[in-house]
XYZ file of N, CA and C in Angstrom:
600
model
N 0.545 4.016 16.772
C 1.116 2.747 17.172
C 0.286 2.052 18.244
N -0.852 2.626 18.617
C -1.655 2.046 19.681
C -2.155 0.657 19.329
N -2.452 0.438 18.031
C -3.008 -0.854 17.658
C -2.007 -1.983 17.844
N -0.691 -1.674 17.771
C 0.326 -2.707 17.933
C 0.295 -3.249 19.361
N 0.043 -2.374 20.335
C 0.028 -2.796 21.730
C -1.076 -3.829 21.990
N -2.136 -3.791 21.192
C -3.242 -4.723 21.400
C -3.054 -6.015 20.614
N -2.090 -6.049 19.712
C -1.873 -7.218 18.873
C -0.688 -8.034 19.393
N -0.725 -9.323 19.116
C 0.429 -10.156 19.431
C 1.532 -9.839 18.441
N 2.679 -9.402 18.952
C 3.786 -9.067 18.069
C 4.299 -10.333 17.403
N 4.671 -10.195 16.143
C 5.136 -11.349 15.390
C 6.238 -10.916 14.437
N 6.841 -11.882 13.777
C 7.890 -11.602 12.807
C 7.497 -12.186 11.458
N 8.179 -11.723 10.433
C 7.947 -12.256 9.092
C 8.221 -13.752 9.047
N 9.273 -14.187 9.718
C 9.631 -15.608 9.722
C 8.525 -16.448 10.367
N 7.955 -15.950 11.465
C 6.869 -16.687 12.120
C 5.654 -16.828 11.203
N 5.351 -15.777 10.451
C 4.199 -15.839 9.553
C 4.438 -16.824 8.416
N 5.682 -16.939 7.987
C 5.981 -17.853 6.877
C 5.877 -19.319 7.314
N 6.041 -19.575 8.590
C 6.043 -20.961 9.053
C 4.782 -21.352 9.809
N 3.856 -20.414 9.997
C 2.686 -20.716 10.831
C 1.688 -21.647 10.146
N 1.678 -21.673 8.814
C 0.696 -22.488 8.103
C -0.653 -21.796 8.066
N -1.444 -22.096 7.062
C -2.758 -21.473 6.941
C -2.679 -20.071 6.342
N -3.812 -19.389 6.364
C -3.920 -18.071 5.760
C -3.309 -16.986 6.654
N -2.772 -15.949 6.026
C -2.302 -14.779 6.768
C -3.466 -13.811 6.898
N -3.704 -13.345 8.120
C -4.870 -12.530 8.444
C -4.476 -11.083 8.745
N -5.458 -10.179 8.805
C -5.148 -8.804 9.206
C -4.452 -8.720 10.562
N -4.892 -9.500 11.542
C -4.241 -9.471 12.849
C -2.769 -9.868 12.761
N -2.463 -10.790 11.855
C -1.068 -11.204 11.682
C -0.188 -10.030 11.274
N -0.604 -9.286 10.251
C 0.262 -8.215 9.748
C 0.262 -7.004 10.681
N -0.826 -6.824 11.433
C -0.840 -5.729 12.407
C 0.144 -5.977 13.546
N 0.562 -7.223 13.712
C 1.533 -7.539 14.751
C 2.978 -7.514 14.289
N 3.221 -7.235 13.012
C 4.595 -7.217 12.506
C 5.399 -6.094 13.164
N 6.637 -6.407 13.508
C 7.491 -5.441 14.206
C 8.310 -4.583 13.258
N 8.450 -5.019 12.015
C 9.316 -4.303 11.075
C 8.847 -4.552 9.653
N 9.450 -3.829 8.734
C 9.135 -3.988 7.316
C 9.486 -5.424 6.891
N 8.724 -5.980 5.981
C 9.039 -7.326 5.495
C 10.191 -7.265 4.500
N 10.963 -8.330 4.455
C 12.077 -8.412 3.509
C 11.605 -8.933 2.152
N 10.512 -9.692 2.167
C 9.997 -10.278 0.928
C 8.474 -10.263 0.991
N 7.837 -10.691 -0.082
C 6.383 -10.695 -0.148
C 5.811 -11.870 0.639
N 4.678 -11.637 1.306
C 4.054 -12.664 2.124
C 3.043 -13.518 1.344
N 2.817 -13.181 0.078
C 1.987 -14.036 -0.775
C 2.477 -13.894 -2.203
N 2.148 -14.864 -3.017
C 2.550 -14.835 -4.425
C 1.529 -14.041 -5.233
N 1.890 -13.604 -6.431
C 0.898 -12.945 -7.288
C -0.312 -13.825 -7.570
N -0.120 -15.133 -7.548
C -1.222 -16.054 -7.842
C -2.276 -16.080 -6.734
N -1.966 -15.511 -5.575
C -2.957 -15.438 -4.496
C -4.096 -14.489 -4.847
N -3.877 -13.645 -5.842
C -4.895 -12.675 -6.278
C -5.902 -13.369 -7.197
N -6.681 -14.293 -6.607
C -7.632 -15.081 -7.388
C -8.818 -14.242 -7.862
N -8.958 -13.053 -7.312
C -10.065 -12.171 -7.698
C -9.693 -11.259 -8.869
N -8.448 -11.377 -9.318
C -7.951 -10.586 -10.455
C -8.153 -9.086 -10.223
N -7.860 -8.635 -9.010
C -7.884 -7.201 -8.716
C -6.703 -6.563 -9.436
N -6.989 -5.537 -10.206
C -5.941 -4.866 -10.989
C -6.042 -3.358 -10.754
N -4.987 -2.770 -10.215
C -4.951 -1.328 -9.995
C -4.553 -0.632 -11.287
N -5.340 0.365 -11.689
C -5.114 1.002 -12.988
C -4.787 2.486 -12.882
N -5.099 3.123 -11.751
C -4.802 4.547 -11.627
C -4.652 4.899 -10.151
N -3.715 5.821 -9.894
C -3.460 6.220 -8.520
C -3.024 7.680 -8.511
N -3.594 8.458 -7.599
C -3.140 9.837 -7.443
C -3.236 10.237 -5.984
N -2.371 11.148 -5.579
C -2.423 11.666 -4.218
C -2.438 13.185 -4.264
N -3.155 13.772 -3.292
C -3.275 15.228 -3.235
C -3.210 15.704 -1.794
N -2.744 16.921 -1.637
C -2.754 17.581 -0.338
C -4.198 17.995 -0.050
N -4.783 17.471 1.013
C -6.184 17.751 1.314
C -6.415 19.207 1.712
N -5.408 19.859 2.267
C -5.594 21.227 2.746
C -5.543 22.263 1.627
N -4.793 21.959 0.557
C -4.681 22.914 -0.550
C -5.271 22.381 -1.849
N -5.661 21.100 -1.870
C -6.164 20.414 -3.062
C -5.117 20.386 -4.180
N -3.838 20.389 -3.796
C -2.749 20.339 -4.766
C -2.446 18.891 -5.137
N -2.405 18.610 -6.431
C -2.062 17.273 -6.900
C -0.571 17.047 -6.685
N -0.220 15.971 -5.995
C 1.167 15.690 -5.651
C 1.778 14.602 -6.525
N 0.958 13.682 -6.975
C 1.468 12.542 -7.731
C 0.308 11.884 -8.457
N 0.560 11.431 -9.686
C -0.475 10.714 -10.427
C 0.175 9.744 -11.395
N -0.370 8.546 -11.455
C 0.133 7.553 -12.394
C -1.046 6.729 -12.885
N -1.007 6.380 -14.165
C -2.068 5.562 -14.756
C -1.432 4.442 -15.552
N -1.947 3.248 -15.365
C -1.418 2.092 -16.064
C -1.959 2.068 -17.483
N -1.076 2.010 -18.490
C -1.588 1.938 -19.867
C -2.344 0.641 -20.087
N -3.428 0.722 -20.816
C -4.244 -0.472 -21.058
C -3.609 -1.325 -22.146
N -3.482 -2.606 -21.878
C -2.938 -3.540 -22.865
C -4.055 -4.002 -23.798
N -3.764 -4.033 -25.090
C -4.762 -4.460 -26.072
C -4.154 -5.497 -27.008
N -5.032 -6.379 -27.516
C -4.554 -7.394 -28.451
C -4.479 -6.812 -29.860
N -4.179 -7.668 -30.840
C -3.996 -7.201 -32.217
C -5.261 -6.578 -32.790
N -6.438 -6.974 -32.276
C -7.699 -6.429 -32.758
C -8.151 -5.196 -31.979
N -7.317 -4.759 -31.024
C -7.663 -3.574 -30.243
C -8.538 -3.836 -29.042
N -8.749 -5.117 -28.693
C -9.573 -5.449 -27.536
C -8.730 -5.435 -26.263
N -9.312 -4.977 -25.141
C -8.558 -4.971 -23.880
C -8.133 -6.386 -23.496
N -6.908 -6.499 -22.988
C -6.371 -7.789 -22.561
C -6.243 -7.814 -21.045
N -6.511 -8.978 -20.465
C -6.260 -9.151 -19.034
C -4.765 -9.367 -18.818
N -4.248 -8.753 -17.762
C -2.838 -8.905 -17.427
C -2.689 -10.080 -16.469
N -1.717 -10.940 -16.726
C -1.431 -12.023 -15.790
C -0.976 -11.420 -14.465
N -1.550 -11.871 -13.334
C -1.172 -11.287 -12.046
C 0.315 -11.345 -11.765
N 1.022 -12.345 -12.318
C 2.448 -12.456 -12.058
C 3.220 -11.309 -12.695
N 2.606 -10.614 -13.642
C 3.282 -9.511 -14.307
C 2.951 -8.163 -13.681
N 2.070 -8.159 -12.704
C 1.664 -6.897 -12.103
C 2.799 -6.328 -11.258
N 2.978 -5.021 -11.348
C 4.010 -4.371 -10.545
C 3.590 -4.386 -9.080
N 4.479 -4.900 -8.246
C 4.171 -4.971 -6.824
C 5.071 -4.048 -6.006
N 5.923 -3.321 -6.703
C 6.875 -2.446 -6.010
C 6.881 -1.080 -6.687
N 6.815 -0.024 -5.877
C 6.835 1.345 -6.401
C 7.877 2.145 -5.629
N 8.601 2.995 -6.332
C 9.563 3.908 -5.694
C 9.072 5.342 -5.912
N 8.947 6.081 -4.804
C 8.478 7.464 -4.848
C 9.612 8.408 -4.486
N 9.611 9.570 -5.144
C 10.576 10.616 -4.786
C 9.817 11.931 -4.619
N 9.816 12.453 -3.395
C 9.131 13.690 -3.058
C 10.139 14.702 -2.528
N 9.675 15.937 -2.361
C 10.504 16.942 -1.699
C 10.317 16.815 -0.186
N 11.181 17.464 0.583
C 11.067 17.395 2.045
C 9.772 18.033 2.527
N 9.163 18.904 1.703
C 7.900 19.539 2.089
C 6.797 18.510 2.302
N 6.920 17.367 1.645
C 5.909 16.321 1.788
C 5.782 15.878 3.244
N 6.882 15.896 3.975
C 6.889 15.425 5.360
C 6.176 16.383 6.307
N 5.880 17.587 5.825
C 5.168 18.560 6.662
C 3.654 18.510 6.436
N 3.198 17.706 5.475
C 1.773 17.638 5.183
C 1.021 16.977 6.337
N -0.220 17.421 6.528
C -1.036 16.876 7.612
C -1.998 15.802 7.119
N -2.633 16.066 5.956
C -3.631 15.118 5.428
C -3.440 14.988 3.927
N -3.389 13.749 3.482
C -3.235 13.465 2.056
C -4.368 12.552 1.625
N -4.978 12.873 0.487
C -6.005 12.021 -0.094
C -5.392 11.149 -1.175
N -5.606 9.855 -1.080
C -5.103 8.911 -2.080
C -6.288 8.295 -2.802
N -6.378 8.572 -4.101
C -7.469 8.037 -4.915
C -6.946 6.885 -5.754
N -7.581 5.745 -5.632
C -7.157 4.563 -6.370
C -8.327 4.067 -7.223
N -8.013 3.688 -8.458
C -8.989 3.064 -9.346
C -8.521 1.642 -9.624
N -9.454 0.700 -9.551
C -9.082 -0.694 -9.745
C -10.238 -1.476 -10.358
N -9.868 -2.572 -11.001
C -10.850 -3.467 -11.621
C -10.887 -4.779 -10.856
N -12.034 -5.417 -10.918
C -12.227 -6.715 -10.290
C -12.595 -7.716 -11.380
N -12.101 -8.947 -11.250
C -12.377 -9.991 -12.236
C -13.773 -10.577 -12.109
N -13.900 -11.845 -12.424
C -15.218 -12.483 -12.500
C -15.806 -12.858 -11.141
N -15.000 -12.808 -10.094
C -15.498 -13.105 -8.746
C -15.666 -11.812 -7.949
N -16.745 -11.720 -7.199
C -16.894 -10.592 -6.296
C -15.902 -10.689 -5.154
N -15.498 -9.543 -4.615
C -14.528 -9.501 -3.524
C -15.253 -9.091 -2.250
N -15.300 -10.001 -1.298
C -15.982 -9.748 -0.030
C -15.017 -9.137 0.982
N -15.472 -8.074 1.641
C -14.677 -7.436 2.702
C -13.264 -7.089 2.231
N -13.171 -6.399 1.106
C -11.869 -5.983 0.571
C -11.282 -4.926 1.508
N -10.067 -5.149 1.945
C -9.457 -4.308 2.981
C -7.968 -4.145 2.724
N -7.454 -2.961 3.006
C -6.017 -2.712 2.873
C -5.456 -2.262 4.211
N -4.358 -2.866 4.606
C -3.584 -2.408 5.762
C -2.221 -1.989 5.236
N -1.865 -0.738 5.484
C -0.603 -0.197 4.968
C 0.231 0.294 6.139
N 1.450 -0.213 6.228
C 2.322 0.107 7.356
C 3.591 0.777 6.855
N 3.878 1.951 7.422
C 5.026 2.768 7.003
C 6.104 2.737 8.080
N 7.324 2.496 7.628
C 8.464 2.384 8.539
C 9.596 3.298 8.086
N 10.379 3.744 9.046
C 11.664 4.370 8.749
C 12.722 3.609 9.527
N 13.651 3.007 8.802
C 14.697 2.188 9.419
C 14.094 1.161 10.382
N 13.037 0.531 9.956
C 12.353 -0.526 10.717
C 11.618 -0.024 11.956
N 11.495 1.280 12.110
C 10.645 1.818 13.182
C 9.299 2.185 12.566
N 8.219 1.676 13.167
C 6.888 1.948 12.642
C 6.536 3.419 12.836
N 6.227 4.103 11.713
C 5.793 5.492 11.770
C 4.282 5.596 11.918
N 3.565 4.776 11.131
C 2.105 4.855 11.131
C 1.554 3.617 10.440
N 0.424 3.143 10.940
C -0.289 2.039 10.316
C -1.665 2.542 9.904
N -2.008 2.332 8.637
C -3.298 2.760 8.106
C -4.139 1.524 7.803
N -5.444 1.658 7.999
C -6.349 0.523 7.811
C -7.602 1.029 7.096
N -7.794 0.608 5.844
C -8.902 1.093 5.036
C -9.759 -0.082 4.555
N -11.064 0.083 4.604
C -11.988 -0.949 4.161
C -12.690 -0.487 2.881
N -12.565 -1.276 1.817
C -13.249 -0.998 0.560
C -14.667 -1.579 0.579
N -14.866 -2.635 1.367
C -16.167 -3.295 1.397
C -16.290 -4.344 0.306
N -17.515 -4.573 -0.138
C -17.769 -5.572 -1.173
C -17.617 -4.952 -2.554
N -16.914 -5.643 -3.443
C -16.738 -5.187 -4.832
C -17.386 -6.225 -5.744
N -18.304 -5.770 -6.578
C -19.062 -6.701 -7.406
C -18.196 -7.246 -8.553
N -18.528 -8.437 -9.053
C -17.747 -9.028 -10.147
C -17.714 -8.118 -11.376
N -16.573 -8.074 -12.041
C -16.430 -7.327 -13.285
C -16.564 -5.828 -13.140
N -16.351 -5.296 -11.942
C -16.593 -3.863 -11.716
C -15.320 -3.033 -11.837
N -15.503 -1.776 -12.216
C -14.469 -0.745 -12.132
C -14.799 0.106 -10.918
N -13.812 0.335 -10.066
C -14.050 1.005 -8.798
C -13.054 2.134 -8.583
N -13.514 3.209 -7.949
C -12.648 4.321 -7.576
C -13.031 4.782 -6.180
N -12.036 4.954 -5.331
C -12.319 5.495 -4.001
C -11.115 6.301 -3.524
N -11.378 7.211 -2.602
C -10.319 8.020 -2.014
C -10.245 7.727 -0.528
N -9.025 7.451 -0.061
C -8.779 7.268 1.354
C -7.964 8.451 1.875
N -8.262 8.848 3.098
C -7.587 9.998 3.700
C -6.513 9.500 4.657
N -5.290 9.927 4.416
C -4.166 9.607 5.285
C -3.918 10.782 6.226
N -4.064 10.543 7.510
C -3.720 11.541 8.526
C -2.283 11.247 8.946
N -1.365 12.143 8.573
C 0.044 11.874 8.831
C 0.428 12.227 10.262
N 1.338 11.463 10.853
C 1.800 11.801 12.202
C 2.695 13.038 12.177
N 2.720 13.748 13.279
C 3.618 14.895 13.401
C 5.033 14.380 13.645
N 5.969 14.828 12.838
C 7.350 14.362 12.924
C 8.234 15.447 13.516
N 9.194 15.047 14.313
C 10.134 16.012 14.876
C 11.068 16.526 13.787
N 11.642 17.704 14.001
C 12.581 18.259 13.029
C 13.776 17.335 12.824
N 14.236 16.729 13.900
C 15.389 15.824 13.793
C 15.057 14.601 12.945
N 13.849 14.049 13.144
C 13.454 12.882 12.360
C 13.280 13.250 10.897
N 12.687 14.399 10.609
C 12.541 14.846 9.222
C 13.909 14.962 8.562
N 14.852 15.557 9.271
C 16.198 15.727 8.710
C 16.828 14.368 8.407
N 16.644 13.418 9.309
C 17.208 12.085 9.102
C 16.545 11.389 7.919
N 15.220 11.544 7.777
C 14.517 10.911 6.658
C 14.942 11.509 5.326
N 15.177 12.810 5.300
C 15.651 13.460 4.072
C 17.051 12.970 3.711
N 17.888 12.793 4.730
C 19.281 12.407 4.504
C 19.458 10.911 4.260
N 18.387 10.156 4.403
C 18.460 8.703 4.201
C 17.418 8.279 3.171
N 17.650 8.612 1.905
C 16.653 8.290 0.876
C 16.386 6.801 0.794
N 15.108 6.480 0.613
C 14.606 5.124 0.402
C 14.768 4.205 1.624
N 15.069 4.800 2.774
C 15.012 4.014 4.010
C 13.654 4.176 4.689
N 12.784 4.990 4.106
C 11.377 5.030 4.491
C 10.646 4.082 3.540
N 9.987 3.076 4.122
C 9.403 2.023 3.292
C 8.014 1.656 3.800
N 7.254 1.013 2.930
C 5.905 0.605 3.339
C 5.566 -0.769 2.784
N 4.722 -1.459 3.551
C 4.079 -2.696 3.122
C 2.598 -2.412 2.980
N 2.007 -2.778 1.849
C 0.562 -2.665 1.651
C -0.006 -4.071 1.496
N -0.837 -4.452 2.451
C -1.431 -5.779 2.479
C -2.910 -5.669 2.117
N -3.363 -6.476 1.160
C -4.753 -6.451 0.715
C -5.412 -7.788 1.069
N -6.593 -7.688 1.673
C -7.297 -8.866 2.145
C -8.680 -8.970 1.501
N -9.121 -10.192 1.283
C -10.493 -10.474 0.874
C -11.038 -11.524 1.815
N -12.154 -11.204 2.450
C -12.772 -12.127 3.407
C -11.774 -12.583 4.473
N -10.922 -11.647 4.891
C -9.979 -11.922 5.967
C -8.732 -12.683 5.582
N -8.500 -12.901 4.265
C -7.329 -13.645 3.809
C -6.467 -12.758 2.909
N -5.153 -12.849 3.098
C -4.221 -12.047 2.307
C -4.241 -12.498 0.853
N -4.508 -11.544 -0.064
C -4.521 -11.880 -1.494
C -3.493 -11.087 -2.297
N -3.011 -9.961 -1.742
C -2.024 -9.154 -2.448
C -1.098 -8.493 -1.428
N 0.145 -8.316 -1.823
C 1.128 -7.631 -0.980
C 2.002 -6.798 -1.895
N 1.929 -5.482 -1.722
C 2.750 -4.563 -2.484
C 3.720 -3.840 -1.559
N 4.833 -3.377 -2.119
C 5.843 -2.706 -1.342
C 6.232 -1.395 -2.015
N 6.718 -0.442 -1.226
C 7.159 0.832 -1.772
C 8.280 1.384 -0.898
N 9.102 2.234 -1.495
C 10.042 3.009 -0.692
C 10.023 4.462 -1.159
N 10.579 5.341 -0.314
C 10.370 6.777 -0.482
C 11.650 7.541 -0.203
N 11.855 8.605 -0.994
C 12.891 9.578 -0.657
C 12.230 10.948 -0.610
N 12.871 11.851 0.114
C 12.318 13.197 0.305
C 13.377 14.251 -0.005
N 14.156 14.000 -1.058
C 15.264 14.886 -1.405
C 15.133 15.450 -2.820
N 13.922 15.416 -3.366
C 13.726 15.914 -4.746
C 13.918 17.433 -4.799
């Protein structure tokens, strides 16, 4: 939470009325989970499409979760581009309570880029429990060339949680939530949301 102390704290309502582009500094100053998306699907002018995602325990190399988006094809069997408005922007995860004891998790994401290159592609992901910030992650993908397929793994260093907090998170399914903000050249182009339970 150290980065929040250096940022000007803000609210979702302030960001909606400020005018202009939403920047990384803006979302780093958010005090709580957003109630709605801060950009429309049409903001994804680079046609970034996530096609595969998996997470693993870095200490044991155990696969914890994996999902792959089926490829859409036309009547002739050719790959079809998905309209950004149809892209899933919300994911619900269900893990066991053991997940909360993990120290390091590797998240591998595969994604495609459209006809425009993506400059300074960056993700800021903020995790909350009952609107209390647990951890903020900040990952830089860098430049992605036009028409490219990309795969990278980011390492999540999880905070140490007290036994009482773990018990509360287990007993309150889906009150642990996250906002994932994606930026290109310092401007918000995608916003995805997720929630989590630990009672599987």
